XYZ file of C-alpha atoms in Angstrom:
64
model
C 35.862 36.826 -11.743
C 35.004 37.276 -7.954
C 31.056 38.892 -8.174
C 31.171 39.600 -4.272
C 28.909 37.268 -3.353
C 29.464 33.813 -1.038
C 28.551 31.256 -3.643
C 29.162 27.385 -3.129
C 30.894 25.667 -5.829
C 27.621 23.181 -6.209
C 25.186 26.211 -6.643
C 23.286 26.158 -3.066
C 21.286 23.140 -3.893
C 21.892 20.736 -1.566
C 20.788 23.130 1.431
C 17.844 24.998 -0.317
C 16.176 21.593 -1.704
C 16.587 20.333 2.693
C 14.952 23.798 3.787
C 12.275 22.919 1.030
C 11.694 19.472 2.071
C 11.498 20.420 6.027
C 9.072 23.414 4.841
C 6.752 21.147 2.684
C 7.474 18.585 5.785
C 6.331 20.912 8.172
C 3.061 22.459 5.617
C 1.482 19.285 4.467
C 2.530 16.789 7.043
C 3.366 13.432 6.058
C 0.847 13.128 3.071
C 2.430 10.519 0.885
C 2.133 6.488 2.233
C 5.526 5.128 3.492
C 5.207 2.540 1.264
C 4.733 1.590 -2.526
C 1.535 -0.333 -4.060
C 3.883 -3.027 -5.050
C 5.357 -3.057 -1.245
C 1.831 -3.250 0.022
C -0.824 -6.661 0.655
C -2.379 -7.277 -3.083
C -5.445 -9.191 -1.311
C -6.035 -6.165 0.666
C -9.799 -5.041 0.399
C -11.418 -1.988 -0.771
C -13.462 -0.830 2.281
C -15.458 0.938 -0.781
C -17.543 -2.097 -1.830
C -17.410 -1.071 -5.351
C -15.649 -3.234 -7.388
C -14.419 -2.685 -11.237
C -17.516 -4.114 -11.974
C -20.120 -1.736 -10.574
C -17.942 1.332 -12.018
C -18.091 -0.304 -15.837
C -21.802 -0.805 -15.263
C -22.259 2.989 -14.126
C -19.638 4.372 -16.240
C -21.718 7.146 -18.085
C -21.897 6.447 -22.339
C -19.927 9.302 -23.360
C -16.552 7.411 -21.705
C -17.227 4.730 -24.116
């Protein structure tokens, strides 16, 4: 049942999904924080200024 080719037992995987993470690595950069919301400072401030308030009294009728 030898097909000729130089396959790994585990299908490849293991190396193609590290080229793929060094190649999206090296496109997009590091876009994605190196932390979690629930790792981060819950009375941290929106620099925004806009609270949940001003967006339910702008929120357009239609969104109910």
């Amino acid at each position: 049942m030898d097909s000729g080719k130089d396959e790994r037992p585990d299908g490849g995987r293991p190396a193609r999904a590290a080229v793929s993470a060094s190649r999206l690595q090296e496109v997009f950069g590091d876009v994605l924080p190196a932390t979690t919301s629930d790792e981060r400072d819950e009375n941290a401030r929106d620099d925004s200024g806009r609270g949940d308030d001003w967006y339910r009294e702008n929120r357009p009728p239609h969104h109910g």
